[in-house]
Amino acid sequence: MTKTLPLRIDHQGMPAIHLRSPDGAEAIMLEYGGHVVSWKPANGVERLYMSPQAIFKDGVPVRGGMPVIFPQFGQRGPLQGHGFARRMNWQLVDARIGEDYAIANLRLTESAATLKLWPHEFSLEVTVNITGARLDVELEVSNTGNEPFEFTAALHTYLAVREVEECGIEGLRGQSCLDTLTNKEFREAKNPLTIDQEVDRIYYDTQKPLMLNEPHRGLVIQSENMPDTVVWNPWEQRCAELVDMPKDGFRRMICIEAAAIHQPVKLLPGGEWWGRQTLMGLD
Ligand code: TA6
């Protein structure tokens, strides 16, 4: 049996939804950006990185958690970096708790503000489902207008790590990727991939599960229908330039992002698309 709960809370001065599954898993989502800002599996240990200097203010993207990137990844188009979805207030559609899960669904649709930036009618939904050691975040896009449109999208997941230089990402060897720092494409030779400098890459068509290993724990990362994986760490110099990151913040995070970038998604009127990222803690 499921029941609807009043899960609304205030988080850093913003309306949010606090999900708590009966098995102990927890997540917090802001209505601003449809943004997951915290995920604790049932063992109670936070798995998402949130910058202690993150700014919670309308119009400013939140540095950490899981920003929703839509309808433009990065600077690949005329919009502001990473599009507008992370800078808009979304509507709560549904939040429920079940026997061993909790789920919430938020929606963003076109408004005068979005139409000014991007002249398309759309529905963008994010659904977050937590149970035990698992988090599923699903994006759904519908073209509710009369003209086709194209978009790129990502779940820009900031993962919390004890020390980035202790981490290894398994599962990328052999994958083609674009190094966006040099604008060169190459095939990944490393397994595991370790991080000891600035990294900003788009791995194409990564359909296999990835593992983020730390000496004391692991995380399985899977995506469906989001064929690309972005790996980002700003390292020391770039991090120092980010006003919303502490000096050593780059050591505590790594972004592993499920994305659809290389082949933009085309939707005809009435067309629908979905993509999902699943994280599973192994502690
Ligand atoms: O996903 C990686 C990336 O596109 C990087 O190039 C990097 O600048 C980052 O996202 C953060 O972007 P933001 O606009 O949130 O500062």
Tab-separated table of C-alpha atoms and ligand atoms in Angstrom:
chain	number	residue	atom	x	y	z
A	1	MET	CA	0.000	0.000	0.000
A	2	THR	CA	1.266	3.495	-0.754
A	3	LYS	CA	0.246	6.796	0.767
A	4	THR	CA	0.789	10.408	-0.114
A	5	LEU	CA	2.758	12.352	2.423
A	6	PRO	CA	3.292	16.040	3.022
A	7	LEU	CA	7.002	15.909	2.447
A	8	ARG	CA	7.573	19.574	1.797
A	9	ILE	CA	10.360	21.197	3.741
A	10	ASP	CA	12.481	24.301	3.563
A	11	HIS	CA	16.055	23.593	2.493
A	12	GLN	CA	18.528	26.476	2.554
A	13	GLY	CA	15.599	28.884	2.214
A	14	MET	CA	14.081	27.055	-0.765
A	15	PRO	CA	10.988	24.818	-1.009
A	16	ALA	CA	12.069	21.190	-1.111
A	17	ILE	CA	10.781	17.641	-0.814
A	18	HIS	CA	12.235	15.320	1.775
A	19	LEU	CA	11.926	11.683	0.769
A	20	ARG	CA	12.377	9.025	3.414
A	21	SER	CA	11.900	5.388	2.544
A	22	PRO	CA	10.830	3.050	5.394
A	23	ASP	CA	14.125	1.174	4.881
A	24	GLY	CA	16.059	4.309	5.881
A	25	ALA	CA	17.102	5.728	2.478
A	26	GLU	CA	16.681	9.496	2.192
A	27	ALA	CA	16.848	12.185	-0.467
A	28	ILE	CA	16.126	15.897	-0.657
A	29	MET	CA	14.977	17.581	-3.875
A	30	LEU	CA	14.613	21.278	-4.448
A	31	GLU	CA	11.648	22.520	-6.430
A	32	TYR	CA	14.218	24.940	-7.849
A	33	GLY	CA	15.822	23.052	-10.723
A	34	GLY	CA	14.090	19.745	-9.866
A	35	HIS	CA	17.463	19.289	-8.240
A	36	VAL	CA	18.432	16.365	-5.975
A	37	VAL	CA	20.680	17.996	-3.370
A	38	SER	CA	21.150	15.059	-1.028
A	39	TRP	CA	20.999	11.275	-1.239
A	40	LYS	CA	21.716	9.026	1.692
A	41	PRO	CA	21.298	5.303	1.132
A	42	ALA	CA	19.868	3.271	4.018
A	43	ASN	CA	23.267	3.274	5.783
A	44	GLY	CA	22.854	7.032	6.321
A	45	VAL	CA	26.054	8.153	4.573
A	46	GLU	CA	25.720	11.073	2.131
A	47	ARG	CA	26.733	10.078	-1.398
A	48	LEU	CA	26.295	13.347	-3.282
A	49	TYR	CA	28.753	16.203	-3.015
A	50	MET	CA	27.290	19.597	-2.141
A	51	SER	CA	29.684	22.506	-2.022
A	52	PRO	CA	29.669	24.131	1.422
A	53	GLN	CA	29.756	27.427	-0.523
A	54	ALA	CA	26.848	26.555	-2.838
A	55	ILE	CA	24.525	29.496	-3.471
A	56	PHE	CA	20.806	28.870	-2.982
A	57	LYS	CA	19.253	31.756	-4.846
A	58	ASP	CA	16.848	32.100	-7.784
A	59	GLY	CA	18.710	32.353	-11.070
A	60	VAL	CA	21.961	30.851	-9.731
A	61	PRO	CA	22.756	27.178	-10.355
A	62	VAL	CA	23.398	25.141	-7.202
A	63	ARG	CA	26.949	23.754	-7.036
A	64	GLY	CA	26.535	20.113	-6.143
A	65	GLY	CA	23.958	17.337	-5.991
A	66	MET	CA	22.398	16.430	-9.296
A	67	PRO	CA	21.617	19.440	-11.489
A	68	VAL	CA	19.272	18.703	-14.393
A	69	ILE	CA	20.823	19.962	-17.616
A	70	PHE	CA	18.251	20.776	-20.304
A	71	PRO	CA	17.790	21.729	-23.155
A	72	GLN	CA	21.458	22.471	-23.823
A	73	PHE	CA	24.576	20.831	-22.451
A	74	GLY	CA	27.414	23.268	-21.685
A	75	GLN	CA	27.981	25.933	-24.318
A	76	ARG	CA	26.725	23.791	-27.222
A	77	GLY	CA	24.109	26.272	-28.355
A	78	PRO	CA	22.872	29.811	-27.896
A	79	LEU	CA	21.540	29.434	-24.340
A	80	GLN	CA	23.250	30.118	-21.015
A	81	GLY	CA	25.696	27.372	-20.035
A	82	HIS	CA	23.880	24.090	-19.363
A	83	GLY	CA	20.498	25.542	-20.329
A	84	PHE	CA	17.706	26.905	-18.190
A	85	ALA	CA	16.123	23.937	-16.382
A	86	ARG	CA	18.503	24.186	-13.406
A	87	ARG	CA	17.621	27.857	-12.964
A	88	MET	CA	13.812	27.511	-12.957
A	89	ASN	CA	11.204	26.646	-10.339
A	90	TRP	CA	9.525	23.312	-11.018
A	91	GLN	CA	6.163	21.988	-9.790
A	92	LEU	CA	5.763	19.024	-7.490
A	93	VAL	CA	3.485	16.520	-9.255
A	94	ASP	CA	3.510	13.605	-6.845
A	95	ALA	CA	5.379	12.279	-3.807
A	96	ARG	CA	4.696	8.885	-2.277
A	97	ILE	CA	6.117	6.460	0.185
A	98	GLY	CA	5.762	2.682	-0.243
A	99	GLU	CA	6.784	-0.373	1.783
A	100	ASP	CA	10.455	0.016	0.990
A	101	TYR	CA	10.728	2.993	-1.325
A	102	ALA	CA	9.937	6.675	-1.638
A	103	ILE	CA	9.334	8.485	-4.887
A	104	ALA	CA	8.813	12.064	-6.036
A	105	ASN	CA	8.048	13.541	-9.389
A	106	LEU	CA	8.524	17.187	-10.422
A	107	ARG	CA	7.687	18.915	-13.657
A	108	LEU	CA	8.803	21.940	-15.632
A	109	THR	CA	6.791	23.169	-18.599
A	110	GLU	CA	7.165	26.137	-20.900
A	111	SER	CA	6.483	29.574	-19.462
A	112	ALA	CA	6.906	33.128	-20.660
A	113	ALA	CA	10.460	32.939	-19.259
A	114	THR	CA	11.416	29.714	-21.084
A	115	LEU	CA	9.699	30.740	-24.336
A	116	LYS	CA	11.789	33.885	-24.393
A	117	LEU	CA	14.926	31.734	-24.243
A	118	TRP	CA	13.798	28.677	-26.213
A	119	PRO	CA	10.669	28.956	-28.360
A	120	HIS	CA	9.244	25.496	-27.720
A	121	GLU	CA	6.423	23.978	-25.732
A	122	PHE	CA	7.577	21.051	-23.652
A	123	SER	CA	7.117	19.036	-20.517
A	124	LEU	CA	10.231	17.978	-18.584
A	125	GLU	CA	9.768	15.638	-15.639
A	126	VAL	CA	12.223	14.298	-13.137
A	127	THR	CA	11.312	11.268	-11.072
A	128	VAL	CA	13.436	10.250	-8.100
A	129	ASN	CA	13.049	6.850	-6.541
A	130	ILE	CA	15.030	5.703	-3.504
A	131	THR	CA	15.204	2.289	-1.928
A	132	GLY	CA	17.949	0.717	0.208
A	133	ALA	CA	21.300	1.518	-1.378
A	134	ARG	CA	19.787	2.550	-4.707
A	135	LEU	CA	18.833	5.856	-6.323
A	136	ASP	CA	17.054	6.072	-9.673
A	137	VAL	CA	16.635	9.430	-11.347
A	138	GLU	CA	14.641	9.523	-14.546
A	139	LEU	CA	14.126	12.392	-16.937
A	140	GLU	CA	11.193	12.488	-19.334
A	141	VAL	CA	10.764	15.034	-22.074
A	142	SER	CA	7.627	15.498	-24.162
A	143	ASN	CA	7.151	17.788	-27.101
A	144	THR	CA	3.766	19.346	-26.351
A	145	GLY	CA	3.959	21.897	-29.160
A	146	ASN	CA	3.366	21.849	-32.901
A	147	GLU	CA	6.975	22.084	-34.071
A	148	PRO	CA	9.818	19.589	-33.781
A	149	PHE	CA	12.685	20.442	-31.410
A	150	GLU	CA	16.124	19.165	-30.484
A	151	PHE	CA	17.850	19.121	-27.124
A	152	THR	CA	20.832	17.829	-25.227
A	153	ALA	CA	20.521	16.819	-21.582
A	154	ALA	CA	22.417	15.480	-18.599
A	155	LEU	CA	22.162	14.552	-14.967
A	156	HIS	CA	25.233	16.448	-13.797
A	157	THR	CA	25.867	14.170	-10.823
A	158	TYR	CA	28.372	15.417	-8.224
A	159	LEU	CA	29.542	12.347	-6.300
A	160	ALA	CA	31.077	12.781	-2.865
A	161	VAL	CA	34.452	11.123	-2.403
A	162	ARG	CA	36.866	10.965	0.527
A	163	GLU	CA	39.849	11.952	-1.628
A	164	VAL	CA	39.654	12.161	-5.412
A	165	GLU	CA	43.180	10.819	-5.913
A	166	GLU	CA	42.184	7.594	-4.150
A	167	CYS	CA	39.355	6.943	-6.656
A	168	GLY	CA	39.258	4.738	-9.722
A	169	ILE	CA	36.538	4.663	-12.362
A	170	GLU	CA	36.162	1.286	-14.011
A	171	GLY	CA	34.409	0.569	-17.274
A	172	LEU	CA	35.597	3.298	-19.628
A	173	ARG	CA	38.549	1.541	-21.297
A	174	GLY	CA	38.107	1.374	-25.061
A	175	GLN	CA	35.471	4.106	-25.142
A	176	SER	CA	35.844	7.019	-27.571
A	177	CYS	CA	35.831	10.338	-25.864
A	178	LEU	CA	36.168	14.039	-26.436
A	179	ASP	CA	38.585	15.823	-24.157
A	180	THR	CA	36.882	19.187	-23.944
A	181	LEU	CA	40.030	20.800	-22.495
A	182	THR	CA	42.034	20.083	-25.672
A	183	ASN	CA	39.099	19.523	-28.034
A	184	LYS	CA	40.732	16.242	-29.117
A	185	GLU	CA	39.075	12.877	-29.454
A	186	PHE	CA	40.802	9.722	-28.281
A	187	ARG	CA	40.087	6.213	-27.055
A	188	GLU	CA	40.386	5.654	-23.322
A	189	ALA	CA	43.282	3.321	-22.493
A	190	LYS	CA	43.083	3.393	-18.715
A	191	ASN	CA	41.226	1.052	-16.458
A	192	PRO	CA	40.637	2.173	-13.834
A	193	LEU	CA	40.653	5.832	-14.791
A	194	THR	CA	42.275	7.811	-11.998
A	195	ILE	CA	42.117	11.577	-11.535
A	196	ASP	CA	45.176	13.646	-10.660
A	197	GLN	CA	44.592	16.736	-12.772
A	198	GLU	CA	41.746	18.715	-14.351
A	199	VAL	CA	39.476	16.384	-16.318
A	200	ASP	CA	36.551	17.361	-18.522
A	201	ARG	CA	35.575	14.646	-20.958
A	202	ILE	CA	32.561	13.361	-22.803
A	203	TYR	CA	32.731	9.585	-23.293
A	204	TYR	CA	30.499	8.525	-26.163
A	205	ASP	CA	28.099	5.650	-26.136
A	206	THR	CA	29.003	4.170	-22.755
A	207	GLN	CA	26.335	1.538	-22.412
A	208	LYS	CA	28.035	-0.630	-19.779
A	209	PRO	CA	27.773	-0.067	-16.029
A	210	LEU	CA	30.612	1.902	-14.455
A	211	MET	CA	32.128	1.478	-11.013
A	212	LEU	CA	33.477	4.276	-8.881
A	213	ASN	CA	35.870	2.603	-6.462
A	214	GLU	CA	37.256	4.116	-3.291
A	215	PRO	CA	39.465	2.192	-0.877
A	216	HIS	CA	36.586	1.800	1.576
A	217	ARG	CA	33.538	1.543	-0.715
A	218	GLY	CA	32.181	1.389	-4.247
A	219	LEU	CA	29.365	2.814	-6.307
A	220	VAL	CA	27.757	1.195	-9.344
A	221	ILE	CA	26.647	3.740	-11.942
A	222	GLN	CA	24.266	2.726	-14.694
A	223	SER	CA	22.392	4.680	-17.259
A	224	GLU	CA	19.679	3.886	-19.745
A	225	ASN	CA	18.934	5.861	-22.851
A	226	MET	CA	21.536	8.463	-21.904
A	227	PRO	CA	24.378	7.134	-24.038
A	228	ASP	CA	27.178	9.519	-23.054
A	229	THR	CA	29.081	9.864	-19.799
A	230	VAL	CA	30.765	13.089	-18.734
A	231	VAL	CA	33.648	12.928	-16.275
A	232	TRP	CA	34.559	16.256	-14.693
A	233	ASN	CA	36.857	17.444	-11.967
A	234	PRO	CA	37.980	21.092	-12.004
A	235	TRP	CA	41.201	20.453	-10.070
A	236	GLU	CA	43.033	23.127	-8.124
A	237	GLN	CA	43.268	26.120	-10.439
A	238	ARG	CA	39.796	25.981	-11.983
A	239	CYS	CA	38.282	25.204	-8.584
A	240	ALA	CA	39.883	28.359	-7.164
A	241	GLU	CA	38.080	30.326	-9.892
A	242	LEU	CA	34.663	28.998	-8.843
A	243	VAL	CA	33.212	31.373	-6.255
A	244	ASP	CA	30.858	28.694	-4.960
A	245	MET	CA	33.540	26.056	-4.269
A	246	PRO	CA	35.987	25.940	-1.366
A	247	LYS	CA	39.678	25.864	-2.276
A	248	ASP	CA	40.038	22.118	-1.667
A	249	GLY	CA	36.497	21.251	-2.888
A	250	PHE	CA	37.839	19.487	-5.968
A	251	ARG	CA	39.331	16.817	-3.693
A	252	ARG	CA	35.923	15.848	-2.294
A	253	MET	CA	33.999	15.376	-5.541
A	254	ILE	CA	33.898	13.881	-8.945
A	255	CYS	CA	31.167	14.411	-11.500
A	256	ILE	CA	30.083	11.320	-13.419
A	257	GLU	CA	27.175	12.472	-15.524
A	258	ALA	CA	24.662	10.485	-17.541
A	259	ALA	CA	24.067	12.480	-20.691
A	260	ALA	CA	22.686	12.684	-24.213
A	261	ILE	CA	25.055	15.122	-25.923
A	262	HIS	CA	26.845	13.653	-28.931
A	263	GLN	CA	23.608	12.916	-30.778
A	264	PRO	CA	21.082	15.573	-29.776
A	265	VAL	CA	17.617	14.142	-29.184
A	266	LYS	CA	15.017	15.128	-31.805
A	267	LEU	CA	11.379	15.150	-30.814
A	268	LEU	CA	8.497	15.586	-33.212
A	269	PRO	CA	5.233	17.121	-31.960
A	270	GLY	CA	3.752	14.616	-29.506
A	271	GLY	CA	7.116	12.822	-29.226
A	272	GLU	CA	8.489	11.573	-25.921
A	273	TRP	CA	11.938	10.656	-24.643
A	274	TRP	CA	13.225	9.338	-21.353
A	275	GLY	CA	16.628	8.661	-19.826
A	276	ARG	CA	17.715	7.362	-16.456
A	277	GLN	CA	20.727	7.225	-14.149
A	278	THR	CA	20.921	4.620	-11.393
A	279	LEU	CA	23.396	4.732	-8.529
A	280	MET	CA	23.912	1.797	-6.207
A	281	GLY	CA	26.120	2.019	-3.148
A	282	LEU	CA	28.386	-0.898	-2.230
A	283	ASP	CA	29.651	-0.241	1.256
B	1	TA6	O1	29.911	18.786	-17.145
B	1	TA6	C1	31.177	19.348	-17.120
B	1	TA6	C2	31.042	20.835	-17.297
B	1	TA6	O2	30.374	21.117	-18.494
B	1	TA6	C3	32.410	21.483	-17.213
B	1	TA6	O3	32.867	21.967	-18.457
B	1	TA6	C4	32.313	22.466	-16.110
B	1	TA6	O4	32.603	23.753	-16.356
B	1	TA6	C5	31.063	22.075	-15.394
B	1	TA6	O5	30.250	21.386	-16.256
B	1	TA6	C6	30.351	23.014	-14.469
B	1	TA6	O6	29.592	23.941	-15.151
B	1	TA6	P1	28.851	25.081	-14.361
B	1	TA6	O7	28.138	25.873	-15.400
B	1	TA6	O8	27.907	24.416	-13.395
B	1	TA6	O9	29.928	25.861	-13.635
